[in-house]
PDB file of C-alpha atoms in Angstrom:
ATOM      1  CA  MET A   1     -16.107  32.185  22.206  1.00 61.00           C
ATOM      2  CA  GLN A   2     -18.156  34.072  24.761  1.00 88.00           C
ATOM      3  CA  THR A   3     -15.475  36.130  26.476  1.00 89.00           C
ATOM      4  CA  LEU A   4     -16.583  37.156  29.952  1.00 94.00           C
ATOM      5  CA  ALA A   5     -13.863  39.642  30.908  1.00 97.00           C
ATOM      6  CA  PHE A   6     -10.202  40.505  30.569  1.00 98.00           C
ATOM      7  CA  ALA A   7      -7.458  41.553  32.973  1.00 98.00           C
ATOM      8  CA  LEU A   8      -3.962  42.997  32.781  1.00 98.00           C
ATOM      9  CA  PHE A   9      -1.051  41.675  34.794  1.00 97.00           C
ATOM     10  CA  ALA A  10       2.538  42.773  35.305  1.00 96.00           C
ATOM     11  CA  THR A  11       5.464  40.721  33.999  1.00 94.00           C
ATOM     12  CA  PRO A  12       9.194  41.494  33.713  1.00 92.00           C
ATOM     13  CA  MET A  13       8.591  42.464  30.043  1.00 92.00           C
ATOM     14  CA  GLY A  14       5.626  44.746  30.783  1.00 94.00           C
ATOM     15  CA  HIS A  15       1.878  44.346  31.261  1.00 97.00           C
ATOM     16  CA  CYS A  16       0.278  41.375  29.537  1.00 96.00           C
ATOM     17  CA  GLY A  17      -3.439  40.924  28.960  1.00 97.00           C
ATOM     18  CA  ILE A  18      -5.601  37.848  29.404  1.00 98.00           C
ATOM     19  CA  ALA A  19      -9.242  37.178  28.530  1.00 98.00           C
ATOM     20  CA  TRP A  20     -11.436  34.250  29.493  1.00 98.00           C
ATOM     21  CA  SER A  21     -14.745  32.481  29.071  1.00 96.00           C
ATOM     22  CA  GLU A  22     -16.340  29.762  31.153  1.00 95.00           C
ATOM     23  CA  ALA A  23     -14.513  27.183  28.986  1.00 96.00           C
ATOM     24  CA  GLY A  24     -10.974  28.603  29.176  1.00 97.00           C
ATOM     25  CA  LEU A  25      -8.779  31.417  27.934  1.00 98.00           C
ATOM     26  CA  THR A  26     -10.052  33.237  24.859  1.00 97.00           C
ATOM     27  CA  GLY A  27      -6.948  35.372  24.408  1.00 96.00           C
ATOM     28  CA  VAL A  28      -3.561  36.290  25.798  1.00 97.00           C
ATOM     29  CA  GLN A  29      -1.686  39.452  24.851  1.00 95.00           C
ATOM     30  CA  LEU A  30       2.046  39.984  25.182  1.00 94.00           C
ATOM     31  CA  PRO A  31       3.010  43.477  26.381  1.00 94.00           C
ATOM     32  CA  GLU A  32       2.524  46.483  24.160  1.00 94.00           C
ATOM     33  CA  SER A  33       4.659  49.619  24.604  1.00 92.00           C
ATOM     34  CA  ASP A  34       3.069  50.347  27.992  1.00 95.00           C
ATOM     35  CA  GLU A  35       0.140  49.348  30.215  1.00 97.00           C
ATOM     36  CA  ALA A  36      -2.278  51.774  28.526  1.00 97.00           C
ATOM     37  CA  ALA A  37      -1.409  50.387  25.081  1.00 96.00           C
ATOM     38  CA  THR A  38      -1.950  46.810  26.284  1.00 96.00           C
ATOM     39  CA  ARG A  39      -5.324  47.796  27.775  1.00 97.00           C
ATOM     40  CA  ALA A  40      -6.297  49.526  24.511  1.00 97.00           C
ATOM     41  CA  ARG A  41      -5.347  46.397  22.540  1.00 96.00           C
ATOM     42  CA  MET A  42      -7.465  44.210  24.836  1.00 97.00           C
ATOM     43  CA  VAL A  43     -10.437  46.589  24.471  1.00 97.00           C
ATOM     44  CA  ARG A  44     -10.092  46.383  20.655  1.00 96.00           C
ATOM     45  CA  ARG A  45      -9.783  42.594  20.753  1.00 95.00           C
ATOM     46  CA  PHE A  46     -12.677  42.104  23.202  1.00 96.00           C
ATOM     47  CA  PRO A  47     -15.036  45.069  22.743  1.00 95.00           C
ATOM     48  CA  GLN A  48     -18.005  43.165  24.160  1.00 93.00           C
ATOM     49  CA  CYS A  49     -16.500  42.810  27.643  1.00 93.00           C
ATOM     50  CA  THR A  50     -14.830  44.864  30.345  1.00 94.00           C
ATOM     51  CA  GLU A  51     -11.896  44.476  32.657  1.00 96.00           C
ATOM     52  CA  GLY A  52     -12.716  42.137  35.524  1.00 96.00           C
ATOM     53  CA  GLU A  53     -11.374  40.148  38.434  1.00 97.00           C
ATOM     54  CA  PRO A  54      -9.888  36.871  37.155  1.00 97.00           C
ATOM     55  CA  PRO A  55     -11.133  33.629  38.697  1.00 97.00           C
ATOM     56  CA  PRO A  56      -8.574  31.301  40.328  1.00 97.00           C
ATOM     57  CA  VAL A  57      -7.958  29.215  37.183  1.00 96.00           C
ATOM     58  CA  VAL A  58      -7.168  32.381  35.188  1.00 97.00           C
ATOM     59  CA  ARG A  59      -5.002  33.692  38.028  1.00 97.00           C
ATOM     60  CA  ARG A  60      -2.972  30.432  37.839  1.00 95.00           C
ATOM     61  CA  ALA A  61      -2.550  30.966  34.084  1.00 96.00           C
ATOM     62  CA  MET A  62      -1.349  34.523  34.745  1.00 97.00           C
ATOM     63  CA  ASP A  63       1.159  33.227  37.309  1.00 94.00           C
ATOM     64  CA  ALA A  64       2.416  30.657  34.787  1.00 94.00           C
ATOM     65  CA  VAL A  65       2.944  33.332  32.110  1.00 95.00           C
ATOM     66  CA  VAL A  66       4.819  35.496  34.632  1.00 94.00           C
ATOM     67  CA  ALA A  67       7.001  32.493  35.545  1.00 92.00           C
ATOM     68  CA  LEU A  68       7.776  31.864  31.866  1.00 91.00           C
ATOM     69  CA  ILE A  69       8.734  35.482  31.245  1.00 91.00           C
ATOM     70  CA  GLN A  70      10.771  35.679  34.467  1.00 90.00           C
ATOM     71  CA  GLY A  71      12.739  32.672  33.352  1.00 84.00           C
ATOM     72  CA  SER A  72      14.406  30.062  35.464  1.00 70.00           C
ATOM     73  CA  PRO A  73      18.036  29.100  35.059  1.00 63.00           C
ATOM     74  CA  LYS A  74      17.153  25.469  35.756  1.00 65.00           C
ATOM     75  CA  GLU A  75      13.710  24.808  34.328  1.00 69.00           C
ATOM     76  CA  PRO A  76      11.630  27.124  32.132  1.00 66.00           C
ATOM     77  CA  ALA A  77       7.910  27.289  32.861  1.00 73.00           C
ATOM     78  CA  ASP A  78       5.675  25.058  30.748  1.00 75.00           C
ATOM     79  CA  LEU A  79       2.207  26.401  29.926  1.00 90.00           C
ATOM     80  CA  GLY A  80       0.913  23.174  28.365  1.00 89.00           C
ATOM     81  CA  ASP A  81      -1.814  22.539  30.942  1.00 92.00           C
ATOM     82  CA  ILE A  82      -3.569  25.911  30.531  1.00 96.00           C
ATOM     83  CA  VAL A  83      -7.031  25.372  29.052  1.00 97.00           C
ATOM     84  CA  LEU A  84      -7.891  27.367  25.935  1.00 98.00           C
ATOM     85  CA  ASP A  85     -11.376  28.101  24.625  1.00 97.00           C
ATOM     86  CA  LEU A  86     -10.958  27.295  20.913  1.00 97.00           C
ATOM     87  CA  ASP A  87     -14.572  27.903  19.944  1.00 95.00           C
ATOM     88  CA  GLY A  88     -14.526  29.713  16.606  1.00 93.00           C
ATOM     89  CA  VAL A  89     -10.846  28.965  15.936  1.00 96.00           C
ATOM     90  CA  PRO A  90     -10.511  27.307  12.492  1.00 97.00           C
ATOM     91  CA  PRO A  91      -9.638  23.571  12.558  1.00 97.00           C
ATOM     92  CA  PHE A  92      -6.252  24.038  10.817  1.00 97.00           C
ATOM     93  CA  HIS A  93      -5.299  26.709  13.361  1.00 97.00           C
ATOM     94  CA  GLN A  94      -6.326  24.392  16.198  1.00 97.00           C
ATOM     95  CA  ARG A  95      -4.061  21.671  14.832  1.00 97.00           C
ATOM     96  CA  VAL A  96      -1.113  24.066  14.480  1.00 97.00           C
ATOM     97  CA  TYR A  97      -1.639  25.489  17.982  1.00 97.00           C
ATOM     98  CA  ALA A  98      -1.904  22.006  19.519  1.00 97.00           C
ATOM     99  CA  LEU A  99       1.328  20.943  17.839  1.00 96.00           C
ATOM    100  CA  ALA A 100       3.122  24.152  18.849  1.00 96.00           C
ATOM    101  CA  ARG A 101       2.064  23.603  22.469  1.00 96.00           C
ATOM    102  CA  ARG A 102       3.900  20.273  22.454  1.00 95.00           C
ATOM    103  CA  ILE A 103       7.259  21.979  21.838  1.00 92.00           C
ATOM    104  CA  PRO A 104       8.966  22.049  25.237  1.00 89.00           C
ATOM    105  CA  PRO A 105      10.461  25.255  26.607  1.00 88.00           C
ATOM    106  CA  GLY A 106      14.015  25.686  25.332  1.00 85.00           C
ATOM    107  CA  GLU A 107      13.380  23.801  22.094  1.00 89.00           C
ATOM    108  CA  THR A 108      12.513  25.142  18.665  1.00 90.00           C
ATOM    109  CA  ARG A 109      11.053  23.872  15.409  1.00 92.00           C
ATOM    110  CA  THR A 110      10.733  25.391  11.963  1.00 92.00           C
ATOM    111  CA  TYR A 111       7.539  26.252  10.136  1.00 93.00           C
ATOM    112  CA  GLY A 112       8.396  23.465   7.687  1.00 94.00           C
ATOM    113  CA  GLU A 113       8.860  20.916  10.471  1.00 94.00           C
ATOM    114  CA  LEU A 114       5.441  21.764  11.867  1.00 95.00           C
ATOM    115  CA  ALA A 115       3.887  21.472   8.407  1.00 96.00           C
ATOM    116  CA  ARG A 116       5.459  18.031   7.919  1.00 96.00           C
ATOM    117  CA  ALA A 117       4.330  16.926  11.397  1.00 96.00           C
ATOM    118  CA  LEU A 118       0.792  17.955  10.423  1.00 96.00           C
ATOM    119  CA  GLY A 119       1.059  15.719   7.350  1.00 96.00           C
ATOM    120  CA  GLU A 120       1.014  18.766   5.067  1.00 94.00           C
ATOM    121  CA  PRO A 121       4.638  19.286   3.976  1.00 93.00           C
ATOM    122  CA  GLY A 122       3.779  22.110   1.583  1.00 94.00           C
ATOM    123  CA  ALA A 123       1.992  24.170   4.234  1.00 95.00           C
ATOM    124  CA  ALA A 124       4.952  25.941   5.893  1.00 94.00           C
ATOM    125  CA  ARG A 125       3.645  29.357   4.795  1.00 94.00           C
ATOM    126  CA  ALA A 126       0.136  28.531   6.085  1.00 96.00           C
ATOM    127  CA  VAL A 127       1.670  27.437   9.402  1.00 96.00           C
ATOM    128  CA  GLY A 128       3.526  30.762   9.600  1.00 93.00           C
ATOM    129  CA  GLN A 129       0.367  32.738   8.849  1.00 94.00           C
ATOM    130  CA  THR A 130      -1.560  30.750  11.444  1.00 96.00           C
ATOM    131  CA  LEU A 131       1.085  31.445  14.070  1.00 94.00           C
ATOM    132  CA  GLY A 132       1.084  35.115  13.079  1.00 91.00           C
ATOM    133  CA  ALA A 133      -2.621  35.171  13.991  1.00 93.00           C
ATOM    134  CA  ASN A 134      -2.050  33.337  17.284  1.00 95.00           C
ATOM    135  CA  PRO A 135      -4.447  34.849  19.863  1.00 95.00           C
ATOM    136  CA  PHE A 136      -2.806  33.017  22.775  1.00 96.00           C
ATOM    137  CA  ALA A 137       0.913  34.011  22.777  1.00 93.00           C
ATOM    138  CA  PRO A 138       2.906  32.880  24.745  1.00 95.00           C
ATOM    139  CA  VAL A 139       0.560  30.098  25.945  1.00 96.00           C
ATOM    140  CA  VAL A 140       0.678  28.855  22.354  1.00 96.00           C
ATOM    141  CA  PRO A 141       4.447  29.321  22.083  1.00 94.00           C
ATOM    142  CA  CYS A 142       4.743  30.683  18.550  1.00 92.00           C
ATOM    143  CA  HIS A 143       8.093  32.169  19.577  1.00 92.00           C
ATOM    144  CA  ARG A 144       9.519  28.614  19.478  1.00 90.00           C
ATOM    145  CA  ILE A 145       8.875  28.255  15.748  1.00 91.00           C
ATOM    146  CA  LEU A 146      11.579  29.603  13.451  1.00 88.00           C
ATOM    147  CA  ALA A 147      12.113  30.033   9.740  1.00 82.00           C
ATOM    148  CA  ALA A 148      14.362  27.659   7.806  1.00 80.00           C
ATOM    149  CA  ASN A 149      18.104  27.615   8.575  1.00 71.00           C
ATOM    150  CA  ALA A 150      17.586  28.843  12.163  1.00 68.00           C
ATOM    151  CA  ARG A 151      16.438  32.300  11.039  1.00 68.00           C
ATOM    152  CA  ALA A 152      14.078  33.957  13.481  1.00 73.00           C
ATOM    153  CA  GLY A 153      11.221  34.455  11.037  1.00 74.00           C
ATOM    154  CA  GLY A 154       8.484  36.917  11.939  1.00 73.00           C
ATOM    155  CA  PHE A 155       6.726  37.711  15.179  1.00 75.00           C
ATOM    156  CA  SER A 156       3.534  39.748  15.364  1.00 76.00           C
ATOM    157  CA  ALA A 157       3.765  40.837  19.023  1.00 78.00           C
ATOM    158  CA  HIS A 158       4.957  44.322  19.967  1.00 80.00           C
ATOM    159  CA  GLY A 159       8.715  44.459  19.487  1.00 73.00           C
ATOM    160  CA  GLY A 160       8.597  41.906  16.671  1.00 76.00           C
ATOM    161  CA  VAL A 161      11.576  39.602  16.319  1.00 82.00           C
ATOM    162  CA  THR A 162      13.361  41.249  19.264  1.00 82.00           C
ATOM    163  CA  THR A 163      10.545  40.069  21.561  1.00 83.00           C
ATOM    164  CA  LYS A 164      10.640  36.595  19.993  1.00 85.00           C
ATOM    165  CA  LEU A 165      14.377  36.301  20.571  1.00 87.00           C
ATOM    166  CA  ALA A 166      14.059  37.663  24.109  1.00 86.00           C
ATOM    167  CA  LEU A 167      11.563  34.892  24.944  1.00 88.00           C
ATOM    168  CA  LEU A 168      13.911  32.307  23.430  1.00 89.00           C
ATOM    169  CA  LEU A 169      16.802  33.702  25.488  1.00 87.00           C
ATOM    170  CA  ILE A 170      14.720  33.420  28.649  1.00 86.00           C
ATOM    171  CA  GLU A 171      14.105  29.744  27.802  1.00 87.00           C
ATOM    172  CA  HIS A 172      17.791  29.080  26.975  1.00 83.00           C
ATOM    173  CA  ALA A 173      16.645  27.858  23.570  1.00 83.00           C
ATOM    174  CA  GLN A 174      18.570  25.189  21.700  1.00 69.00           C
ATOM    175  CA  PHE A 175      18.556  24.657  17.956  1.00 59.00           C
ATOM    176  CA  ASN A 176      20.285  21.631  16.426  1.00 52.00           C
ATOM    177  CA  GLY A 177      23.325  21.981  18.612  1.00 42.00           C
ATOM    178  CA  PRO A 178      24.783  23.860  21.541  1.00 41.00           C
ATOM    179  CA  GLY A 179      22.494  26.879  21.337  1.00 42.00           C
ATOM    180  CA  LEU A 180      20.525  29.216  19.173  1.00 47.00           C
ATOM    181  CA  PHE A 181      22.758  32.184  19.870  1.00 46.00           C
ATOM    182  CA  ASP A 182      26.414  32.982  19.143  1.00 43.00           C
ATOM    183  CA  GLY A 183      29.212  34.029  21.455  1.00 38.00           C
ATOM    184  CA  ASP A 184      28.316  33.910  25.123  1.00 37.00           C
ATOM    185  CA  GLY A 185      24.960  32.570  23.999  1.00 38.00           C
ATOM    186  CA  MET A 186      22.596  34.315  26.356  1.00 35.00           C
ATOM    187  CA  SER A 187      23.469  38.022  26.338  1.00 38.00           C
ATOM    188  CA  PRO A 188      21.275  40.803  24.963  1.00 37.00           C
ATOM    189  CA  GLY A 189      24.130  41.674  22.609  1.00 36.00           C
ATOM    190  CA  ALA A 190      23.828  38.207  21.117  1.00 38.00           C
ATOM    191  CA  VAL A 191      20.155  38.913  20.397  1.00 39.00           C
ATOM    192  CA  ASN A 192      20.978  42.166  18.646  1.00 35.00           C
ATOM    193  CA  ARG A 193      23.665  40.505  16.506  1.00 34.00           C
ATOM    194  CA  THR A 194      21.145  37.931  15.244  1.00 37.00           C
ATOM    195  CA  LEU A 195      18.628  40.545  14.056  1.00 31.00           C
TER     196      LEU A 195
END
């Protein structure tokens, strides 16, 4: 991956980061504690490049991420058409990321289900580790993959599982029934009770 530049952009959750090459996105960063922390993370991730003006295709990707995080009561944003530059990404990771990108907004799978879909039923832990190293969240929607028995599992972005559950709330996520969350289903209190 020859990253050309990165940029920050505001979302309802905070400032995200995005980096790109001529072939596609080389990284996406969910918000850190504040804009300065997100910028510092992008500088650590992409030390060979500087902040720059995103080209139109990257700007469209930024708009799509903002739309996802804003949420829509009728139809969550789908980021499936955003082009990623996967040069240097290990083949197993590429397979996991491609499969994760096929999970529609509002739906979830487990690490074990992804492993079985890959034809490697014993690889649930490897799937989880791969998603924990996901350089493209939320474009590769690792927040839609849960542990067994509808447990949240881990999440490596700032805020951890709280951020994962917040993204699932925004998407009105379903899990084997009426909804992933208890009670009124979509309140912040419901998120806190599931932690």
